[in-house]
CSV table of C-alpha atoms in Angstrom, one decimal:
chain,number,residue,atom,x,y,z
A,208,UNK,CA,1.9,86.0,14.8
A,209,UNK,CA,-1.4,84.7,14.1
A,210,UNK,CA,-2.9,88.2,13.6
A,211,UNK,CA,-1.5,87.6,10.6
A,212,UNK,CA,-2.8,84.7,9.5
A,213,UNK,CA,-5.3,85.6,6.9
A,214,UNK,CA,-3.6,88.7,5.5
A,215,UNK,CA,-3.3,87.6,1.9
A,216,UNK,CA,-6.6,88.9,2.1
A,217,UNK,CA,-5.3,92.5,1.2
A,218,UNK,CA,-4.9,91.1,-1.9
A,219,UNK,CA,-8.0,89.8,-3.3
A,220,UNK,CA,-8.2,89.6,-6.8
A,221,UNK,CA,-10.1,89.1,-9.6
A,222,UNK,CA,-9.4,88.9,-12.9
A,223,UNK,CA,-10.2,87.1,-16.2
A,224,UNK,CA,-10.9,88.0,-20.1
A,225,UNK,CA,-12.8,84.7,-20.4
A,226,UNK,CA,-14.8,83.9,-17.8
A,227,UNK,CA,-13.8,86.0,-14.4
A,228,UNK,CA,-11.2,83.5,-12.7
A,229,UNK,CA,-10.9,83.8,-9.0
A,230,UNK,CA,-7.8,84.2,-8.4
A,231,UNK,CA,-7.1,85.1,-4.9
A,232,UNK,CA,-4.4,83.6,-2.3
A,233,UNK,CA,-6.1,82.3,0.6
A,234,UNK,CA,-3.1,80.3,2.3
A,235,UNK,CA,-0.7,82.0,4.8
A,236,UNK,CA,2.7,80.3,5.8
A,237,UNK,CA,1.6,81.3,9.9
A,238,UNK,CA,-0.8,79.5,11.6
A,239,UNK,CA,-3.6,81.0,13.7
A,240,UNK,CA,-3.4,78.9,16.9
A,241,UNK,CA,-5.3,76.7,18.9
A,242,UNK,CA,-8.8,79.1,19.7
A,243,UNK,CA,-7.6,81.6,17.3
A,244,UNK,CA,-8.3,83.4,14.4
A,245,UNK,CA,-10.0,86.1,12.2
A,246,UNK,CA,-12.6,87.1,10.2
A,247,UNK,CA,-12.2,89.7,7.0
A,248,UNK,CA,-14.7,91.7,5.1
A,249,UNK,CA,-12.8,93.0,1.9
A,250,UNK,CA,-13.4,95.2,-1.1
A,251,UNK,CA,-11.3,94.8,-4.3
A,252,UNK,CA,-11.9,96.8,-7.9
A,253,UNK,CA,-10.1,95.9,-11.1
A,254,UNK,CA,-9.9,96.9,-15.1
A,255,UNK,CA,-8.9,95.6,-17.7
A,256,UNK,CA,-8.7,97.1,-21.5
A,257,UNK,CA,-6.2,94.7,-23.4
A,258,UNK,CA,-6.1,91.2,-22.9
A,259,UNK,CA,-3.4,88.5,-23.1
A,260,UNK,CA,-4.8,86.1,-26.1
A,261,UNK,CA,-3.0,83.3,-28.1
A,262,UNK,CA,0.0,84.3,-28.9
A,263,UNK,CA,-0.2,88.1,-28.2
A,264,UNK,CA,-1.7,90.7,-26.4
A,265,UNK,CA,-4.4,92.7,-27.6
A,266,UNK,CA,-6.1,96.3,-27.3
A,267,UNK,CA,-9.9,96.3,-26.7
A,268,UNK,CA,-12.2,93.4,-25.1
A,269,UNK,CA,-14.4,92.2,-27.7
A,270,UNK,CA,-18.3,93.9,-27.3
A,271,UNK,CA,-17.3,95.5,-23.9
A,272,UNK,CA,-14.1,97.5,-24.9
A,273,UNK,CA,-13.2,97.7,-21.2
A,274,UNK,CA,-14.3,95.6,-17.7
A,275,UNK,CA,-14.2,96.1,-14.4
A,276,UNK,CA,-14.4,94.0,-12.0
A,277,UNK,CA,-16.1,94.7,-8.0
A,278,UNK,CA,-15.8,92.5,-5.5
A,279,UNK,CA,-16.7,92.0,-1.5
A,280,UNK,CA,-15.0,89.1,0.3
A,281,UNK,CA,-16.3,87.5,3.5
A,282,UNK,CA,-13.5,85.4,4.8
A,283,UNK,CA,-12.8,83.2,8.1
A,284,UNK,CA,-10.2,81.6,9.4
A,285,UNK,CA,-10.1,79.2,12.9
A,286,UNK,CA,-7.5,77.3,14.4
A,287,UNK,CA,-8.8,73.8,15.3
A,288,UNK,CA,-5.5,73.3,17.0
A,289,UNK,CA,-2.2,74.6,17.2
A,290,UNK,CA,-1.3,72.6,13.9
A,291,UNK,CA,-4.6,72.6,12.0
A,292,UNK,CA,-6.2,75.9,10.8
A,293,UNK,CA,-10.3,76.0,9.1
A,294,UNK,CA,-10.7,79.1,6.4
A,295,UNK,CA,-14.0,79.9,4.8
A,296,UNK,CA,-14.0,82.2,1.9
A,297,UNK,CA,-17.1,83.5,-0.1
A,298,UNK,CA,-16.9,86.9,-2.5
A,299,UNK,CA,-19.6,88.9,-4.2
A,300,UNK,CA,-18.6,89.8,-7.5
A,301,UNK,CA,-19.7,92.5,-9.9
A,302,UNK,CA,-18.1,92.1,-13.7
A,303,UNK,CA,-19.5,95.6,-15.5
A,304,UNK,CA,-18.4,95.8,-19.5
A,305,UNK,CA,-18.5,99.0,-21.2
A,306,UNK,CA,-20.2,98.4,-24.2
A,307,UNK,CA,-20.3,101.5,-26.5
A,308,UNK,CA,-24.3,103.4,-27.5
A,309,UNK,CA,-26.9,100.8,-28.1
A,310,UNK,CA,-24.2,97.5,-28.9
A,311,UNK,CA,-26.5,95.4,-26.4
A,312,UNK,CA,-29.2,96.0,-27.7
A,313,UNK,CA,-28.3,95.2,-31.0
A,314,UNK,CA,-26.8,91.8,-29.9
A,315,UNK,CA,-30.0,90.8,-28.1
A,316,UNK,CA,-32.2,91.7,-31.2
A,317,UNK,CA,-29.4,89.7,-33.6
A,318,UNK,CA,-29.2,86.7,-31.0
A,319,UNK,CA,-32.4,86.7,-28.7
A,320,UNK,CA,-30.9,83.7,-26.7
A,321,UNK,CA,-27.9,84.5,-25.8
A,322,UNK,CA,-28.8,87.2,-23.2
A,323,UNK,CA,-25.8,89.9,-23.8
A,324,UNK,CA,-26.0,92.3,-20.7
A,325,UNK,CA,-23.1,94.9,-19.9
A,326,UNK,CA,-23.7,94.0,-15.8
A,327,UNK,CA,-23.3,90.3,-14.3
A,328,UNK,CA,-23.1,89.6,-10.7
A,329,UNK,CA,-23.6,87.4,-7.9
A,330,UNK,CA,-22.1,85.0,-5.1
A,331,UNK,CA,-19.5,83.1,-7.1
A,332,UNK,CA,-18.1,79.7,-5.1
A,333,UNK,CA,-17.7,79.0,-1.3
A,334,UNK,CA,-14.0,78.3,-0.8
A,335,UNK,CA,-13.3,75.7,2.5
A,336,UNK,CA,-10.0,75.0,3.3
A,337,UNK,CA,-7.8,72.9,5.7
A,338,UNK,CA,-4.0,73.7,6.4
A,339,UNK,CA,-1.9,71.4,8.3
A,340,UNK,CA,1.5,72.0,10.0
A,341,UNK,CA,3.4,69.2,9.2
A,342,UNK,CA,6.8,69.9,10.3
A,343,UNK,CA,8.8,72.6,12.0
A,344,UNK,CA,12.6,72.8,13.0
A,345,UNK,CA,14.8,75.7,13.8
A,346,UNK,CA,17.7,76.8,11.1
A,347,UNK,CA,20.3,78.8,13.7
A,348,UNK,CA,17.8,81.8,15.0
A,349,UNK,CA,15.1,81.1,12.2
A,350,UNK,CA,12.4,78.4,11.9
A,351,UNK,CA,11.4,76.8,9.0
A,352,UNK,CA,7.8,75.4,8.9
A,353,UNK,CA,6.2,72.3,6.4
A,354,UNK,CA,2.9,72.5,5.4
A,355,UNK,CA,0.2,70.5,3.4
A,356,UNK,CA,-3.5,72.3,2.4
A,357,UNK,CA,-6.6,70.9,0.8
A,358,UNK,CA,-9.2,73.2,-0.3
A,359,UNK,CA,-13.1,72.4,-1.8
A,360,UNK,CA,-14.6,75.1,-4.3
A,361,UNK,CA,-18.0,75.0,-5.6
A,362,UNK,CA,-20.7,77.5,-7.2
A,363,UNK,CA,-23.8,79.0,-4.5
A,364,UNK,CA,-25.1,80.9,-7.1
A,365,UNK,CA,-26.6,79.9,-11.1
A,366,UNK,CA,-24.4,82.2,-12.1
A,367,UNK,CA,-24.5,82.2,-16.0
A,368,UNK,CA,-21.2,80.9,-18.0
A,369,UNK,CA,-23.1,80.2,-21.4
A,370,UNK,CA,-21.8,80.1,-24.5
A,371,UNK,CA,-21.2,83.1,-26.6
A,372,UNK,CA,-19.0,86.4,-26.7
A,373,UNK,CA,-21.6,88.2,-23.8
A,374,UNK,CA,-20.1,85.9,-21.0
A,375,UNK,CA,-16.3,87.5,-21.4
A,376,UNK,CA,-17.9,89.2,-18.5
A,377,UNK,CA,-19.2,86.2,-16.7
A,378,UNK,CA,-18.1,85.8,-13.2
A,379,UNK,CA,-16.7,82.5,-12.6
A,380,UNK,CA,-17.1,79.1,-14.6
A,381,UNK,CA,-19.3,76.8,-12.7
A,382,UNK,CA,-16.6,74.2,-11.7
A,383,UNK,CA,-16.0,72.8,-8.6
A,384,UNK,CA,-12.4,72.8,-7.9
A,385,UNK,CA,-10.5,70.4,-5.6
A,386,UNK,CA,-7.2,71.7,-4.8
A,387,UNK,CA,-3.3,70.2,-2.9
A,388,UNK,CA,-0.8,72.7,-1.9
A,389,UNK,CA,2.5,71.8,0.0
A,390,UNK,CA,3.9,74.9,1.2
A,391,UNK,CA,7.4,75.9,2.9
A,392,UNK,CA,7.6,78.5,5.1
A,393,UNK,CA,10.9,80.2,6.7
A,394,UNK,CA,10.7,82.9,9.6
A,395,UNK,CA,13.4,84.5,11.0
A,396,UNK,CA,13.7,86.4,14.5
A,397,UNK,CA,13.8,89.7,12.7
A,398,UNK,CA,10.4,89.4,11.4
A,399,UNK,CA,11.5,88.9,7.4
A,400,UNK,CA,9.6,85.4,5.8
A,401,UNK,CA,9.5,84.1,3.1
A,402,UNK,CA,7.1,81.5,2.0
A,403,UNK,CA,6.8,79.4,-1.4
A,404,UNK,CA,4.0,76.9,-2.2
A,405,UNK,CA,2.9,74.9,-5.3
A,406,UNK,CA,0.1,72.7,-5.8
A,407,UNK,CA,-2.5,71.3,-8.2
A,408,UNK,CA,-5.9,72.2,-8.9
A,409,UNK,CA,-8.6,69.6,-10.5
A,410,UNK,CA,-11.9,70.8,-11.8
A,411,UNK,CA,-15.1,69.4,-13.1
A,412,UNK,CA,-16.7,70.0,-16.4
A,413,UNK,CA,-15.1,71.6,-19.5
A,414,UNK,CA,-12.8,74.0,-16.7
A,415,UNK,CA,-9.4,72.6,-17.4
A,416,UNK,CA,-6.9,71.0,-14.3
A,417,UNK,CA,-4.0,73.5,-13.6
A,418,UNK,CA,-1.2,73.7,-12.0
A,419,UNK,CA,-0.7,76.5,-9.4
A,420,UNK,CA,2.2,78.4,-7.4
A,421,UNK,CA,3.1,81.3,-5.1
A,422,UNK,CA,6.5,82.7,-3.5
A,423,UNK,CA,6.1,86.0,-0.9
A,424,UNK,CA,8.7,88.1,0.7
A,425,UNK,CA,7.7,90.2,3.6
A,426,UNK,CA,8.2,91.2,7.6
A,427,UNK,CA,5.6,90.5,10.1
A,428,UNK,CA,6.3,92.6,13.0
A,429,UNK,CA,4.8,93.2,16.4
A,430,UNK,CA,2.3,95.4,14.7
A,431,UNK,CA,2.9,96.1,10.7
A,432,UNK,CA,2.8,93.1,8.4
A,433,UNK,CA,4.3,94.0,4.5
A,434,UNK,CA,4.3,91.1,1.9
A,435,UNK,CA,5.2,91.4,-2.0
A,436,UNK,CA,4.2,87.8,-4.1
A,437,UNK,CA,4.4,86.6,-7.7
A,438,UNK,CA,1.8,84.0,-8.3
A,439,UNK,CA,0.8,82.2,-11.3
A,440,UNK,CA,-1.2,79.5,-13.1
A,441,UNK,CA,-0.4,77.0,-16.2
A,442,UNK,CA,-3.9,75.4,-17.4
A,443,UNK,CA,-3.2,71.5,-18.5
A,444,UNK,CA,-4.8,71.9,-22.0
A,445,UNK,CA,-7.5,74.1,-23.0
A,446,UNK,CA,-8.7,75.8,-25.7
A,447,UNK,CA,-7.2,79.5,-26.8
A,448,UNK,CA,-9.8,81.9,-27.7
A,449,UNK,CA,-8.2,83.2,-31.1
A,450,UNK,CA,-7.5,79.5,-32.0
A,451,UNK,CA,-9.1,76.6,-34.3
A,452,UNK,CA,-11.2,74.5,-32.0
A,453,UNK,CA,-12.7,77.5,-30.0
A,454,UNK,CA,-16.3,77.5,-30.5
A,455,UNK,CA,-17.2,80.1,-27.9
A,456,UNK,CA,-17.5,78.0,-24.8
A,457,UNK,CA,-15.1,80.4,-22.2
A,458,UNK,CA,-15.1,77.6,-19.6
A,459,UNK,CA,-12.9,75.6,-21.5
A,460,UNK,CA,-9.7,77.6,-22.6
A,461,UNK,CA,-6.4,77.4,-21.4
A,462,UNK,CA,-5.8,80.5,-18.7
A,463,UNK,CA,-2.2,80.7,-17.5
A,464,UNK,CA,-0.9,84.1,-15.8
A,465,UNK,CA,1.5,85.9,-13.9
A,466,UNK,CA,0.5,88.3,-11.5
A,467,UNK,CA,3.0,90.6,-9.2
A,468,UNK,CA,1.2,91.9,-6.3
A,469,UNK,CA,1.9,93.6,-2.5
A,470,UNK,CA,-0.3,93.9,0.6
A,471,UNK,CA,0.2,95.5,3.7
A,472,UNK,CA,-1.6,95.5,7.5
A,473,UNK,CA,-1.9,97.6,10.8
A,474,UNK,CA,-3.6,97.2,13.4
A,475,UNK,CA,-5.9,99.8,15.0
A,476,UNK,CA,-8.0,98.6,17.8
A,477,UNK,CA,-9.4,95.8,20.2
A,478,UNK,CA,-8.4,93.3,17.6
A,479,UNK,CA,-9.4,95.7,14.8
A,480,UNK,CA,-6.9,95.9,11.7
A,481,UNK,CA,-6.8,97.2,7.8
A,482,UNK,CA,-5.2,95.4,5.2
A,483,UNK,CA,-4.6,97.3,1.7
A,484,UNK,CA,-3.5,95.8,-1.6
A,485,UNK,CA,-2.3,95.8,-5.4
A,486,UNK,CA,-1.7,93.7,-8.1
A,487,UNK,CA,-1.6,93.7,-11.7
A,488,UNK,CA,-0.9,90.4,-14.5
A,489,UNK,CA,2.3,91.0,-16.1
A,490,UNK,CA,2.0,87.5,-18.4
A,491,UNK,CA,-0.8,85.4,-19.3
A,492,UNK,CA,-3.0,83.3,-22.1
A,493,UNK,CA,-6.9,84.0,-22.3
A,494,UNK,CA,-7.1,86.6,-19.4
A,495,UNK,CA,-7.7,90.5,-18.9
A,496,UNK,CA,-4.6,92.3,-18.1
A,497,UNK,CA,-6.2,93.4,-15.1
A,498,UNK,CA,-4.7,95.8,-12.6
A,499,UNK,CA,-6.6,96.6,-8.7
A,500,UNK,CA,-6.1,97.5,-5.4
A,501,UNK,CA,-8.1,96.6,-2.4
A,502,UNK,CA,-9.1,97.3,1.0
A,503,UNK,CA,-10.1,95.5,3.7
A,504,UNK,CA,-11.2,95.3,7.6
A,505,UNK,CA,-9.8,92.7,10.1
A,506,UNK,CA,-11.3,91.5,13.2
A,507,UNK,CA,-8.6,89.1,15.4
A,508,UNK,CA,-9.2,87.2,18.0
């Protein structure tokens, strides 16, 4: 099954009322195989116009009214052996607010350094990642399979997070993110998994340590591959945006979420594939209540 290895790609997201937060799955319960792999180039667009704040939601993104969000996704994955699999990840993102008449121009004459703009985009952070099969043993005609990941996330671009209401719109938050997933995964002949993983993600600067999770239901069959998920975060401290002790600085505040999403693949040629996805957050603190849909093209080999 390792043409459907990097399928979570259908569902590239992102999303985020303070800074754009990357939130995209990049880990798989199948493994690629020794010589195998794939590579992915993806499209995902998003909006948002309410937001989750501290304690309710709300109608409206402060100075932009609405965002959306663009994004292109080049994404590898290799299998180093039959137990080890490399993935590379690297989006472009576009965050565009819609900011009524001549509001940006007004904030740039009021507050000359704070550089308000209703466009910001860029390459946001180089994802690499490791996933390791740790253990495998068969459960009557099913196999359930063990495995441990350790990713490395950091900024290739000087994208801007300053502070200030202009970078709601910002694409990411500067941080470089060091994350540990252990992840079960349970296969049975018919094709139906299910997979479940939960980790924890430390990052640098202001950007506060979180804890993360995912669980999928789906089939991967000889040729289509269907998932649904529910993923989410919970930040370990943080500021809230509507809160005392918020003083502007995005980076900092506490972004939790739930997000429901489903993805599908076929294949159509020589190795050739598309993936398409949705998602949308149904809970959260300090994020957009972003719904999108993506679509991407597979190469396996």
């Amino acid at each position: 099954m390792k043409q459907f290895s990097t399928l979570l790609l259908g569902t590239l997201l992102m999303a985020g009322a303070t800074p754009a937060l990357r939130a995209q799955s990049l880990v798989s319960g199948f493994m690629a195989g020794k010589g195998h792999g794939s590579f992915v180039v993806s499209g995902t667009t998003e909006r948002y116009s309410s937001a989750y704040l501290a304690p309710d939601k709300v109608s409206g993104v402060p100075v932009f009214q609405e965002v959306r969000v663009n994004s292109v996704n080049l994404y590898g994955t290799y299998g180093l052996t039959d137990k080890i699999d490399a993935i590379l990840s690297l989006p472009y993102i576009q965050s565009k607010g819609q900011a009524y008449g001549t509001t940006i121009d007004d904030l740039n004459n009021l507050y000359p350094t704070q550089g308000y703009a209703n466009i910001r985009q860029g390459f946001q952070d180089l994802t690499a990642l490791l996933k390791f099969k740790s253990y495998s043993r068969e459960i009557g005609s099913s196999i359930l399979d063990l495995l441990g990941v350790v990713s490395l996330s950091t900024p290739v671009s000087n994208y801007q997070t300053n502070t200030g209401l202009g970078y709601i719109i910002a694409i990411g938050n500067q941080a470089t993110k060091t994350t540990a997933l252990g992840v079960a995964h349970l296969k049975t002949a018919s094709g139906v998994f299910a997979t479940g993983q939960v980790g924890y993600s430390l990052r640098t600067g202001d950007v506060p340590n979180a804890l993360v999770g995912e669980a999928k239901l789906g089939y991967a069959g000889p040729k289509n591959y269907v998932e649904a998920y529910a993923a989410f975060q919970e930040s370990n401290g943080g500021t809230d945006i509507t809160e005392n002790g918020f003083d502007g600085t995005f980076t900092a505040t506490r972004v939790n979420f739930v997000r429901l999403g489903a993805s599908a693949y076929r294949p159509i040629t020589n190795g050739f594939g598309l993936t398409l996805g949705i998602n949308t957050y149904v809970a959260g603190r300090n994020i957009g209540k972003s719904t999108g849909g993506s679509a991407g093209i597979t190469y396996n080999f």
